[in-house]
Amino acid sequence: MNRVLFLTRAFFLVFLGFLGFGCTNYSTTAAVQAPPTLISITNNGNSNFTIKVRAQNPEFIFQGYRLYSGATETLAQNPADLNLGAQCVLAQATFVQPIEYTFEIDPSTNPNTAGVSCRIFTTLTPGTYIAMRTLGLSVNLQNSTSSFKVSISSNTLIVP
């Protein structure tokens, strides 16, 4: 019994020593997330829109998407503050596989309708441009903080 306890403790000490001193192959740069591709946007009436998006979520740090709108294509793709978009954090997603998402854009707090991947609670104005970015989780191990990092921008669509 003591031998098993000793071997278990010895294994954990060696393992912790390896993690603390032996593992030097890590990166301090954030992983790059692939941007989504906007396929279509449909006006469902009452400030409610449906957006079809094709995307691939290649990393376990993938969290969801953030939607931006602007008066021009450039303003939608390059907002002044990347934190000001409306986001959709997906709890369950298929990793590494390209998938087509259906997002519902609705300012109300209604639940998702059938077949909708996620609801984004915001108001869109017809004639404006929209773009999306992928959200990835970024963790700073030095000060134990985390935040979202965003990908480069998707293509844009004009809100009908």
GROMACS .gro file of N, CA and C in nm:
model
  480
    1MET      N    1   0.082  -0.119   0.000
    1MET     CA    2   0.000   0.000   0.000
    1MET      C    3   0.087   0.126   0.000
    2ASN      N    4   0.193   0.126   0.082
    2ASN     CA    5   0.282   0.241   0.087
    2ASN      C    6   0.358   0.259  -0.044
    3ARG      N    7   0.387   0.146  -0.110
    3ARG     CA    8   0.459   0.153  -0.237
    3ARG      C    9   0.374   0.223  -0.344
    4VAL      N   10   0.246   0.190  -0.351
    4VAL     CA   11   0.155   0.253  -0.447
    4VAL      C   12   0.142   0.403  -0.417
    5LEU      N   13   0.128   0.437  -0.290
    5LEU     CA   14   0.117   0.578  -0.252
    5LEU      C   15   0.245   0.653  -0.289
    6PHE      N   16   0.361   0.590  -0.263
    6PHE     CA   17   0.488   0.653  -0.297
    6PHE      C   18   0.500   0.675  -0.449
    7LEU      N   19   0.466   0.571  -0.530
    7LEU     CA   20   0.475   0.584  -0.675
    7LEU      C   21   0.379   0.689  -0.729
    8THR      N   22   0.261   0.698  -0.670
    8THR     CA   23   0.164   0.800  -0.714
    8THR      C   24   0.218   0.940  -0.686
    9ARG      N   25   0.269   0.959  -0.564
    9ARG     CA   26   0.324   1.092  -0.530
    9ARG      C   27   0.447   1.125  -0.614
   10ALA      N   28   0.531   1.026  -0.638
   10ALA     CA   29   0.651   1.049  -0.719
   10ALA      C   30   0.612   1.088  -0.862
   11PHE      N   31   0.510   1.020  -0.916
   11PHE     CA   32   0.464   1.053  -1.051
   11PHE      C   33   0.417   1.198  -1.059
   12PHE      N   34   0.337   1.240  -0.962
   12PHE     CA   35   0.285   1.377  -0.964
   12PHE      C   36   0.396   1.480  -0.946
   13LEU      N   37   0.496   1.448  -0.863
   13LEU     CA   38   0.609   1.540  -0.847
   13LEU      C   39   0.688   1.554  -0.976
   14VAL      N   40   0.712   1.443  -1.044
   14VAL     CA   41   0.784   1.447  -1.172
   14VAL      C   42   0.700   1.523  -1.275
   15PHE      N   43   0.570   1.497  -1.278
   15PHE     CA   44   0.481   1.564  -1.373
   15PHE      C   45   0.478   1.715  -1.349
   16LEU      N   46   0.464   1.756  -1.223
   16LEU     CA   47   0.464   1.899  -1.191
   16LEU      C   48   0.598   1.963  -1.223
   17GLY      N   49   0.707   1.891  -1.197
   17GLY     CA   50   0.839   1.943  -1.232
   17GLY      C   51   0.854   1.963  -1.382
   18PHE      N   52   0.802   1.869  -1.459
   18PHE     CA   53   0.806   1.882  -1.604
   18PHE      C   54   0.728   2.005  -1.650
   19LEU      N   55   0.608   2.023  -1.594
   19LEU     CA   56   0.528   2.140  -1.632
   19LEU      C   57   0.595   2.270  -1.593
   20GLY      N   58   0.655   2.272  -1.475
   20GLY     CA   59   0.714   2.396  -1.426
   20GLY      C   60   0.847   2.431  -1.491
   21PHE      N   61   0.928   2.330  -1.520
   21PHE     CA   62   1.063   2.359  -1.567
   21PHE      C   63   1.095   2.302  -1.705
   22GLY      N   64   1.032   2.195  -1.743
   22GLY     CA   65   1.070   2.126  -1.865
   22GLY      C   66   0.993   2.168  -1.989
   23CYS      N   67   0.879   2.229  -1.972
   23CYS     CA   68   0.796   2.264  -2.087
   23CYS      C   69   0.825   2.407  -2.129
   24THR      N   70   0.898   2.422  -2.237
   24THR     CA   71   0.932   2.556  -2.284
   24THR      C   72   0.871   2.586  -2.421
   25ASN      N   73   0.794   2.493  -2.474
   25ASN     CA   74   0.735   2.512  -2.607
   25ASN      C   75   0.593   2.567  -2.596
   26TYR      N   76   0.583   2.691  -2.564
   26TYR     CA   77   0.453   2.756  -2.559
   26TYR      C   78   0.465   2.891  -2.629
   27SER      N   79   0.352   2.945  -2.664
   27SER     CA   80   0.351   3.070  -2.739
   27SER      C   81   0.283   3.179  -2.658
   28THR      N   82   0.334   3.298  -2.669
   28THR     CA   83   0.270   3.412  -2.602
   28THR      C   84   0.186   3.493  -2.700
   29THR      N   85   0.182   3.453  -2.826
   29THR     CA   86   0.100   3.523  -2.924
   29THR      C   87  -0.038   3.458  -2.931
   30ALA      N   88  -0.138   3.539  -2.952
   30ALA     CA   89  -0.275   3.489  -2.958
   30ALA      C   90  -0.296   3.407  -3.085
   31ALA      N   91  -0.376   3.303  -3.074
   31ALA     CA   92  -0.410   3.221  -3.191
   31ALA      C   93  -0.498   3.303  -3.284
   32VAL      N   94  -0.480   3.283  -3.413
   32VAL     CA   95  -0.557   3.356  -3.512
   32VAL      C   96  -0.682   3.276  -3.546
   33GLN      N   97  -0.797   3.337  -3.532
   33GLN     CA   98  -0.923   3.273  -3.564
   33GLN      C   99  -0.961   3.309  -3.708
   34ALA      N  100  -1.019   3.214  -3.778
   34ALA     CA  101  -1.063   3.238  -3.916
   34ALA      C  102  -1.193   3.320  -3.912
   35PRO      N  103  -1.204   3.420  -3.998
   35PRO     CA  104  -1.328   3.498  -4.000
   35PRO      C  105  -1.441   3.419  -4.066
   36PRO      N  106  -1.565   3.447  -4.028
   36PRO     CA  107  -1.678   3.381  -4.094
   36PRO      C  108  -1.705   3.443  -4.230
   37THR      N  109  -1.785   3.376  -4.310
   37THR     CA  110  -1.829   3.429  -4.439
   37THR      C  111  -1.980   3.449  -4.433
   38LEU      N  112  -2.024   3.572  -4.453
   38LEU     CA  113  -2.168   3.602  -4.452
   38LEU      C  114  -2.226   3.560  -4.587
   39ILE      N  115  -2.331   3.480  -4.583
   39ILE     CA  116  -2.391   3.430  -4.706
   39ILE      C  117  -2.512   3.512  -4.747
   40SER      N  118  -2.606   3.533  -4.653
   40SER     CA  119  -2.727   3.607  -4.687
   40SER      C  120  -2.789   3.668  -4.563
   41ILE      N  121  -2.872   3.769  -4.585
   41ILE     CA  122  -2.951   3.830  -4.478
   41ILE      C  123  -3.093   3.848  -4.530
   42THR      N  124  -3.190   3.811  -4.447
   42THR     CA  125  -3.331   3.819  -4.483
   42THR      C  126  -3.406   3.900  -4.379
   43ASN      N  127  -3.490   3.992  -4.425
   43ASN     CA  128  -3.574   4.071  -4.334
   43ASN      C  129  -3.700   3.992  -4.303
   44ASN      N  130  -3.720   3.958  -4.176
   44ASN     CA  131  -3.838   3.883  -4.133
   44ASN      C  132  -3.950   3.972  -4.083
   45GLY      N  133  -3.931   4.103  -4.089
   45GLY     CA  134  -4.030   4.198  -4.039
   45GLY      C  135  -4.009   4.229  -3.891
   46ASN      N  136  -4.064   4.340  -3.845
   46ASN     CA  137  -4.056   4.383  -3.704
   46ASN      C  138  -3.912   4.391  -3.653
   47SER      N  139  -3.823   4.446  -3.732
   47SER     CA  140  -3.681   4.461  -3.695
   47SER      C  141  -3.614   4.327  -3.666
   48ASN      N  142  -3.663   4.222  -3.729
   48ASN     CA  143  -3.610   4.087  -3.708
   48ASN      C  144  -3.547   4.041  -3.839
   49PHE      N  145  -3.423   3.994  -3.832
   49PHE     CA  146  -3.349   3.950  -3.950
   49PHE      C  147  -3.291   3.812  -3.927
   50THR      N  148  -3.271   3.738  -4.034
   50THR     CA  149  -3.204   3.609  -4.030
   50THR      C  150  -3.079   3.618  -4.116
   51ILE      N  151  -2.966   3.578  -4.058
   51ILE     CA  152  -2.838   3.581  -4.129
   51ILE      C  153  -2.786   3.439  -4.141
   52LYS      N  154  -2.747   3.400  -4.261
   52LYS     CA  155  -2.681   3.271  -4.285
   52LYS      C  156  -2.531   3.298  -4.293
   53VAL      N  157  -2.454   3.217  -4.218
   53VAL     CA  158  -2.310   3.236  -4.207
   53VAL      C  159  -2.242   3.101  -4.225
   54ARG      N  160  -2.136   3.100  -4.304
   54ARG     CA  161  -2.054   2.979  -4.321
   54ARG      C  162  -1.924   3.004  -4.244
   55ALA      N  163  -1.888   2.910  -4.157
   55ALA     CA  164  -1.769   2.933  -4.074
   55ALA      C  165  -1.703   2.802  -4.036
   56GLN      N  166  -1.578   2.815  -3.997
   56GLN     CA  167  -1.502   2.701  -3.945
   56GLN      C  168  -1.441   2.745  -3.813
   57ASN      N  169  -1.454   2.664  -3.711
   57ASN     CA  170  -1.407   2.697  -3.577
   57ASN      C  171  -1.292   2.604  -3.541
   58PRO      N  172  -1.169   2.639  -3.579
   58PRO     CA  173  -1.060   2.544  -3.571
   58PRO      C  174  -0.995   2.527  -3.434
   59GLU      N  175  -1.027   2.608  -3.338
   59GLU     CA  176  -0.956   2.605  -3.211
   59GLU      C  177  -1.050   2.579  -3.094
   60PHE      N  178  -0.998   2.520  -2.989
   60PHE     CA  179  -1.079   2.498  -2.871
   60PHE      C  180  -1.107   2.629  -2.797
   61ILE      N  181  -1.035   2.734  -2.834
   61ILE     CA  182  -1.059   2.865  -2.773
   61ILE      C  183  -1.175   2.939  -2.838
   62PHE      N  184  -1.234   2.881  -2.944
   62PHE     CA  185  -1.347   2.942  -3.012
   62PHE      C  186  -1.462   2.964  -2.915
   63GLN      N  187  -1.523   3.084  -2.918
   63GLN     CA  188  -1.632   3.116  -2.828
   63GLN      C  189  -1.762   3.154  -2.899
   64GLY      N  190  -1.753   3.219  -3.014
   64GLY     CA  191  -1.874   3.262  -3.083
   64GLY      C  192  -1.842   3.370  -3.184
   65TYR      N  193  -1.938   3.458  -3.205
   65TYR     CA  194  -1.925   3.562  -3.308
   65TYR      C  195  -1.972   3.696  -3.255
   66ARG      N  196  -1.920   3.803  -3.318
   66ARG     CA  197  -1.963   3.939  -3.285
   66ARG      C  198  -2.003   4.008  -3.414
   67LEU      N  199  -2.119   4.073  -3.410
   67LEU     CA  200  -2.177   4.141  -3.525
   67LEU      C  201  -2.153   4.291  -3.514
   68TYR      N  202  -2.111   4.352  -3.625
   68TYR     CA  203  -2.088   4.497  -3.630
   68TYR      C  204  -2.173   4.554  -3.743
   69SER      N  205  -2.221   4.676  -3.725
   69SER     CA  206  -2.293   4.745  -3.832
   69SER      C  207  -2.237   4.885  -3.847
   70GLY      N  208  -2.254   4.939  -3.968
   70GLY     CA  209  -2.204   5.073  -3.994
   70GLY      C  210  -2.268   5.131  -4.118
   71ALA      N  211  -2.255   5.261  -4.134
   71ALA     CA  212  -2.316   5.331  -4.248
   71ALA      C  213  -2.247   5.297  -4.379
   72THR      N  214  -2.119   5.256  -4.370
   72THR     CA  215  -2.045   5.218  -4.490
   72THR      C  216  -1.982   5.080  -4.469
   73GLU      N  217  -1.935   5.022  -4.576
   73GLU     CA  218  -1.868   4.893  -4.568
   73GLU      C  219  -1.745   4.900  -4.479
   74THR      N  220  -1.669   5.007  -4.491
   74THR     CA  221  -1.548   5.026  -4.412
   74THR      C  222  -1.579   5.038  -4.263
   75LEU      N  223  -1.685   5.112  -4.228
   75LEU     CA  224  -1.721   5.128  -4.087
   75LEU      C  225  -1.770   4.997  -4.026
   76ALA      N  226  -1.838   4.914  -4.103
   76ALA     CA  227  -1.884   4.785  -4.052
   76ALA      C  228  -1.766   4.690  -4.030
   77GLN      N  229  -1.670   4.692  -4.121
   77GLN     CA  230  -1.556   4.601  -4.110
   77GLN      C  231  -1.449   4.651  -4.013
   78ASN      N  232  -1.442   4.781  -3.994
   78ASN     CA  233  -1.338   4.839  -3.908
   78ASN      C  234  -1.399   4.937  -3.809
   79PRO      N  235  -1.472   4.888  -3.709
   79PRO     CA  236  -1.533   4.980  -3.612
   79PRO      C  237  -1.427   5.046  -3.525
   80ALA      N  238  -1.463   5.159  -3.467
   80ALA     CA  239  -1.370   5.232  -3.382
   80ALA      C  240  -1.331   5.151  -3.258
   81ASP      N  241  -1.425   5.073  -3.205
   81ASP     CA  242  -1.400   4.989  -3.088
   81ASP      C  243  -1.452   4.848  -3.116
   82LEU      N  244  -1.363   4.749  -3.115
   82LEU     CA  245  -1.402   4.612  -3.145
   82LEU      C  246  -1.490   4.549  -3.036
   83ASN      N  247  -1.501   4.614  -2.922
   83ASN     CA  248  -1.583   4.562  -2.813
   83ASN      C  249  -1.729   4.606  -2.822
   84LEU      N  250  -1.763   4.694  -2.915
   84LEU     CA  251  -1.897   4.751  -2.921
   84LEU      C  252  -1.997   4.672  -3.005
   85GLY      N  253  -1.957   4.566  -3.068
   85GLY     CA  254  -2.049   4.487  -3.148
   85GLY      C  255  -2.140   4.402  -3.061
   86ALA      N  256  -2.247   4.351  -3.121
   86ALA     CA  257  -2.339   4.261  -3.052
   86ALA      C  258  -2.289   4.119  -3.069
   87GLN      N  259  -2.279   4.044  -2.961
   87GLN     CA  260  -2.216   3.913  -2.971
   87GLN      C  261  -2.312   3.799  -2.945
   88CYS      N  262  -2.269   3.683  -2.994
   88CYS     CA  263  -2.339   3.558  -2.974
   88CYS      C  264  -2.234   3.456  -2.932
   89VAL      N  265  -2.240   3.415  -2.806
   89VAL     CA  266  -2.147   3.315  -2.756
   89VAL      C  267  -2.215   3.179  -2.769
   90LEU      N  268  -2.153   3.092  -2.846
   90LEU     CA  269  -2.210   2.959  -2.871
   90LEU      C  270  -2.159   2.860  -2.767
   91ALA      N  271  -2.250   2.800  -2.693
   91ALA     CA  272  -2.211   2.705  -2.590
   91ALA      C  273  -2.162   2.575  -2.651
   92GLN      N  274  -2.224   2.531  -2.759
   92GLN     CA  275  -2.184   2.407  -2.822
   92GLN      C  276  -2.158   2.434  -2.969
   93ALA      N  277  -2.043   2.393  -3.015
   93ALA     CA  278  -2.008   2.413  -3.155
   93ALA      C  279  -1.928   2.294  -3.204
   94THR      N  280  -1.938   2.268  -3.332
   94THR     CA  281  -1.861   2.159  -3.393
   94THR      C  282  -1.724   2.213  -3.429
   95PHE      N  283  -1.621   2.157  -3.368
   95PHE     CA  284  -1.486   2.206  -3.393
   95PHE      C  285  -1.430   2.147  -3.520
   96VAL      N  286  -1.349   2.224  -3.588
   96VAL     CA  287  -1.270   2.187  -3.705
   96VAL      C  288  -1.356   2.162  -3.829
   97GLN      N  289  -1.484   2.152  -3.815
   97GLN     CA  290  -1.570   2.126  -3.929
   97GLN      C  291  -1.635   2.254  -3.979
   98PRO      N  292  -1.631   2.279  -4.109
   98PRO     CA  293  -1.705   2.393  -4.162
   98PRO      C  294  -1.854   2.369  -4.140
   99ILE      N  295  -1.924   2.470  -4.102
   99ILE     CA  296  -2.065   2.456  -4.070
   99ILE      C  297  -2.139   2.582  -4.114
  100GLU      N  298  -2.266   2.568  -4.143
  100GLU     CA  299  -2.348   2.684  -4.176
  100GLU      C  300  -2.435   2.716  -4.055
  101TYR      N  301  -2.420   2.837  -4.006
  101TYR     CA  302  -2.498   2.884  -3.891
  101TYR      C  303  -2.614   2.969  -3.940
  102THR      N  304  -2.721   2.969  -3.865
  102THR     CA  305  -2.832   3.061  -3.887
  102THR      C  306  -2.845   3.145  -3.761
  103PHE      N  307  -2.824   3.276  -3.776
  103PHE     CA  308  -2.836   3.369  -3.665
  103PHE      C  309  -2.964   3.449  -3.682
  104GLU      N  310  -3.030   3.476  -3.571
  104GLU     CA  311  -3.148   3.561  -3.574
  104GLU      C  312  -3.110   3.692  -3.505
  105ILE      N  313  -3.136   3.801  -3.574
  105ILE     CA  314  -3.107   3.933  -3.520
  105ILE      C  315  -3.240   3.992  -3.477
  106ASP      N  316  -3.255   4.016  -3.347
  106ASP     CA  317  -3.383   4.061  -3.294
  106ASP      C  318  -3.357   4.138  -3.165
  107PRO      N  319  -3.409   4.260  -3.152
  107PRO     CA  320  -3.386   4.336  -3.029
  107PRO      C  321  -3.466   4.283  -2.910
  108SER      N  322  -3.569   4.200  -2.933
  108SER     CA  323  -3.651   4.149  -2.823
  108SER      C  324  -3.578   4.034  -2.753
  109THR      N  325  -3.626   3.995  -2.639
  109THR     CA  326  -3.564   3.886  -2.563
  109THR      C  327  -3.636   3.754  -2.584
  110ASN      N  328  -3.699   3.738  -2.699
  110ASN     CA  329  -3.767   3.612  -2.730
  110ASN      C  330  -3.664   3.499  -2.738
  111PRO      N  331  -3.706   3.375  -2.709
  111PRO     CA  332  -3.613   3.263  -2.724
  111PRO      C  333  -3.587   3.233  -2.872
  112ASN      N  334  -3.483   3.154  -2.899
  112ASN     CA  335  -3.449   3.116  -3.036
  112ASN      C  336  -3.565   3.040  -3.101
  113THR      N  337  -3.586   3.067  -3.229
  113THR     CA  338  -3.683   2.988  -3.303
  113THR      C  339  -3.614   2.861  -3.351
  114ALA      N  340  -3.691   2.763  -3.394
  114ALA     CA  341  -3.635   2.635  -3.436
  114ALA      C  342  -3.537   2.654  -3.552
  115GLY      N  343  -3.424   2.587  -3.545
  115GLY     CA  344  -3.324   2.591  -3.651
  115GLY      C  345  -3.228   2.708  -3.641
  116VAL      N  346  -3.242   2.792  -3.541
  116VAL     CA  347  -3.154   2.908  -3.524
  116VAL      C  348  -3.040   2.870  -3.429
  117SER      N  349  -2.917   2.896  -3.470
  117SER     CA  350  -2.800   2.863  -3.388
  117SER      C  351  -2.788   2.955  -3.269
  118CYS      N  352  -2.819   3.083  -3.291
  118CYS     CA  353  -2.802   3.180  -3.185
  118CYS      C  354  -2.881   3.306  -3.219
  119ARG      N  355  -2.927   3.376  -3.115
  119ARG     CA  356  -2.998   3.502  -3.133
  119ARG      C  357  -2.907   3.615  -3.087
  120ILE      N  358  -2.896   3.717  -3.170
  120ILE     CA  359  -2.817   3.834  -3.136
  120ILE      C  360  -2.914   3.947  -3.108
  121PHE      N  361  -2.907   4.001  -2.987
  121PHE     CA  362  -3.001   4.102  -2.942
  121PHE      C  363  -2.950   4.241  -2.980
  122THR      N  364  -2.990   4.286  -3.097
  122THR     CA  365  -2.954   4.420  -3.144
  122THR      C  366  -3.055   4.464  -3.249
  123THR      N  367  -3.051   4.590  -3.284
  123THR     CA  368  -3.139   4.646  -3.387
  123THR      C  369  -3.056   4.681  -3.509
  124LEU      N  370  -3.102   4.638  -3.626
  124LEU     CA  371  -3.036   4.673  -3.751
  124LEU      C  372  -3.126   4.768  -3.829
  125THR      N  373  -3.064   4.860  -3.901
  125THR     CA  374  -3.136   4.957  -3.982
  125THR      C  375  -3.118   4.921  -4.129
  126PRO      N  376  -3.229   4.910  -4.205
  126PRO     CA  377  -3.216   4.882  -4.349
  126PRO      C  378  -3.126   4.985  -4.417
  127GLY      N  379  -3.041   4.936  -4.507
  127GLY     CA  380  -2.949   5.022  -4.580
  127GLY      C  381  -2.811   5.030  -4.519
  128THR      N  382  -2.796   4.982  -4.394
  128THR     CA  383  -2.663   4.981  -4.332
  128THR      C  384  -2.589   4.853  -4.370
  129TYR      N  385  -2.462   4.848  -4.342
  129TYR     CA  386  -2.378   4.732  -4.372
  129TYR      C  387  -2.353   4.655  -4.243
  130ILE      N  388  -2.338   4.524  -4.257
  130ILE     CA  389  -2.302   4.441  -4.141
  130ILE      C  390  -2.179   4.357  -4.175
  131ALA      N  391  -2.103   4.324  -4.071
  131ALA     CA  392  -1.987   4.237  -4.081
  131ALA      C  393  -1.978   4.160  -3.950
  132MET      N  394  -1.908   4.047  -3.952
  132MET     CA  395  -1.891   3.966  -3.831
  132MET      C  396  -1.744   3.934  -3.809
  133ARG      N  397  -1.711   3.902  -3.685
  133ARG     CA  398  -1.578   3.856  -3.648
  133ARG      C  399  -1.593   3.738  -3.553
  134THR      N  400  -1.497   3.647  -3.557
  134THR     CA  401  -1.495   3.532  -3.468
  134THR      C  402  -1.437   3.573  -3.333
  135LEU      N  403  -1.497   3.523  -3.225
  135LEU     CA  404  -1.447   3.549  -3.090
  135LEU      C  405  -1.366   3.430  -3.042
  136GLY      N  406  -1.248   3.457  -2.991
  136GLY     CA  407  -1.164   3.353  -2.931
  136GLY      C  408  -1.131   3.394  -2.790
  137LEU      N  409  -1.117   3.297  -2.702
  137LEU     CA  410  -1.084   3.324  -2.564
  137LEU      C  411  -0.933   3.341  -2.551
  138SER      N  412  -0.893   3.447  -2.487
  138SER     CA  413  -0.751   3.473  -2.465
  138SER      C  414  -0.727   3.477  -2.314
  139VAL      N  415  -0.635   3.395  -2.266
  139VAL     CA  416  -0.606   3.387  -2.123
  139VAL      C  417  -0.463   3.431  -2.100
  140ASN      N  418  -0.444   3.525  -2.008
  140ASN     CA  419  -0.311   3.570  -1.970
  140ASN      C  420  -0.273   3.498  -1.841
  141LEU      N  421  -0.178   3.406  -1.849
  141LEU     CA  422  -0.139   3.326  -1.733
  141LEU      C  423  -0.059   3.406  -1.631
  142GLN      N  424   0.001   3.517  -1.672
  142GLN     CA  425   0.083   3.595  -1.580
  142GLN      C  426  -0.001   3.668  -1.477
  143ASN      N  427  -0.119   3.720  -1.518
  143ASN     CA  428  -0.201   3.792  -1.421
  143ASN      C  429  -0.341   3.730  -1.407
  144SER      N  430  -0.360   3.610  -1.458
  144SER     CA  431  -0.485   3.533  -1.445
  144SER      C  432  -0.608   3.610  -1.493
  145THR      N  433  -0.596   3.675  -1.607
  145THR     CA  434  -0.711   3.744  -1.666
  145THR      C  435  -0.747   3.677  -1.797
  146SER      N  436  -0.869   3.699  -1.840
  146SER     CA  437  -0.911   3.647  -1.969
  146SER      C  438  -0.994   3.752  -2.040
  147SER      N  439  -0.996   3.744  -2.172
  147SER     CA  440  -1.074   3.838  -2.252
  147SER      C  441  -1.101   3.772  -2.386
  148PHE      N  442  -1.185   3.837  -2.465
  148PHE     CA  443  -1.212   3.790  -2.600
  148PHE      C  444  -1.116   3.858  -2.696
  149LYS      N  445  -1.062   3.782  -2.789
  149LYS     CA  446  -0.985   3.835  -2.901
  149LYS      C  447  -1.068   3.811  -3.025
  150VAL      N  448  -1.067   3.905  -3.117
  150VAL     CA  449  -1.149   3.893  -3.237
  150VAL      C  450  -1.064   3.868  -3.360
  151SER      N  451  -1.123   3.801  -3.458
  151SER     CA  452  -1.055   3.772  -3.584
  151SER      C  453  -1.058   3.895  -3.673
  152ILE      N  454  -1.000   3.880  -3.790
  152ILE     CA  455  -1.016   3.985  -3.891
  152ILE      C  456  -1.162   3.982  -3.935
  153SER      N  457  -1.204   4.082  -4.005
  153SER     CA  458  -1.345   4.097  -4.040
  153SER      C  459  -1.388   4.004  -4.153
  154SER      N  460  -1.515   3.974  -4.152
  154SER     CA  461  -1.577   3.897  -4.261
  154SER      C  462  -1.605   3.991  -4.377
  155ASN      N  463  -1.668   3.936  -4.479
  155ASN     CA  464  -1.721   4.021  -4.585
  155ASN      C  465  -1.840   4.099  -4.529
  156THR      N  466  -1.896   4.189  -4.607
  156THR     CA  467  -2.010   4.267  -4.560
  156THR      C  468  -2.135   4.237  -4.643
  157LEU      N  469  -2.248   4.262  -4.582
  157LEU     CA  470  -2.378   4.255  -4.650
  157LEU      C  471  -2.455   4.382  -4.620
  158ILE      N  472  -2.541   4.421  -4.711
  158ILE     CA  473  -2.627   4.536  -4.689
  158ILE      C  474  -2.759   4.486  -4.630
  159VAL      N  475  -2.803   4.549  -4.522
  159VAL     CA  476  -2.928   4.511  -4.456
  159VAL      C  477  -3.044   4.552  -4.546
  160PRO      N  478  -3.133   4.455  -4.582
  160PRO     CA  479  -3.245   4.489  -4.673
  160PRO      C  480  -3.354   4.570  -4.605
   0.00000   0.00000   0.00000
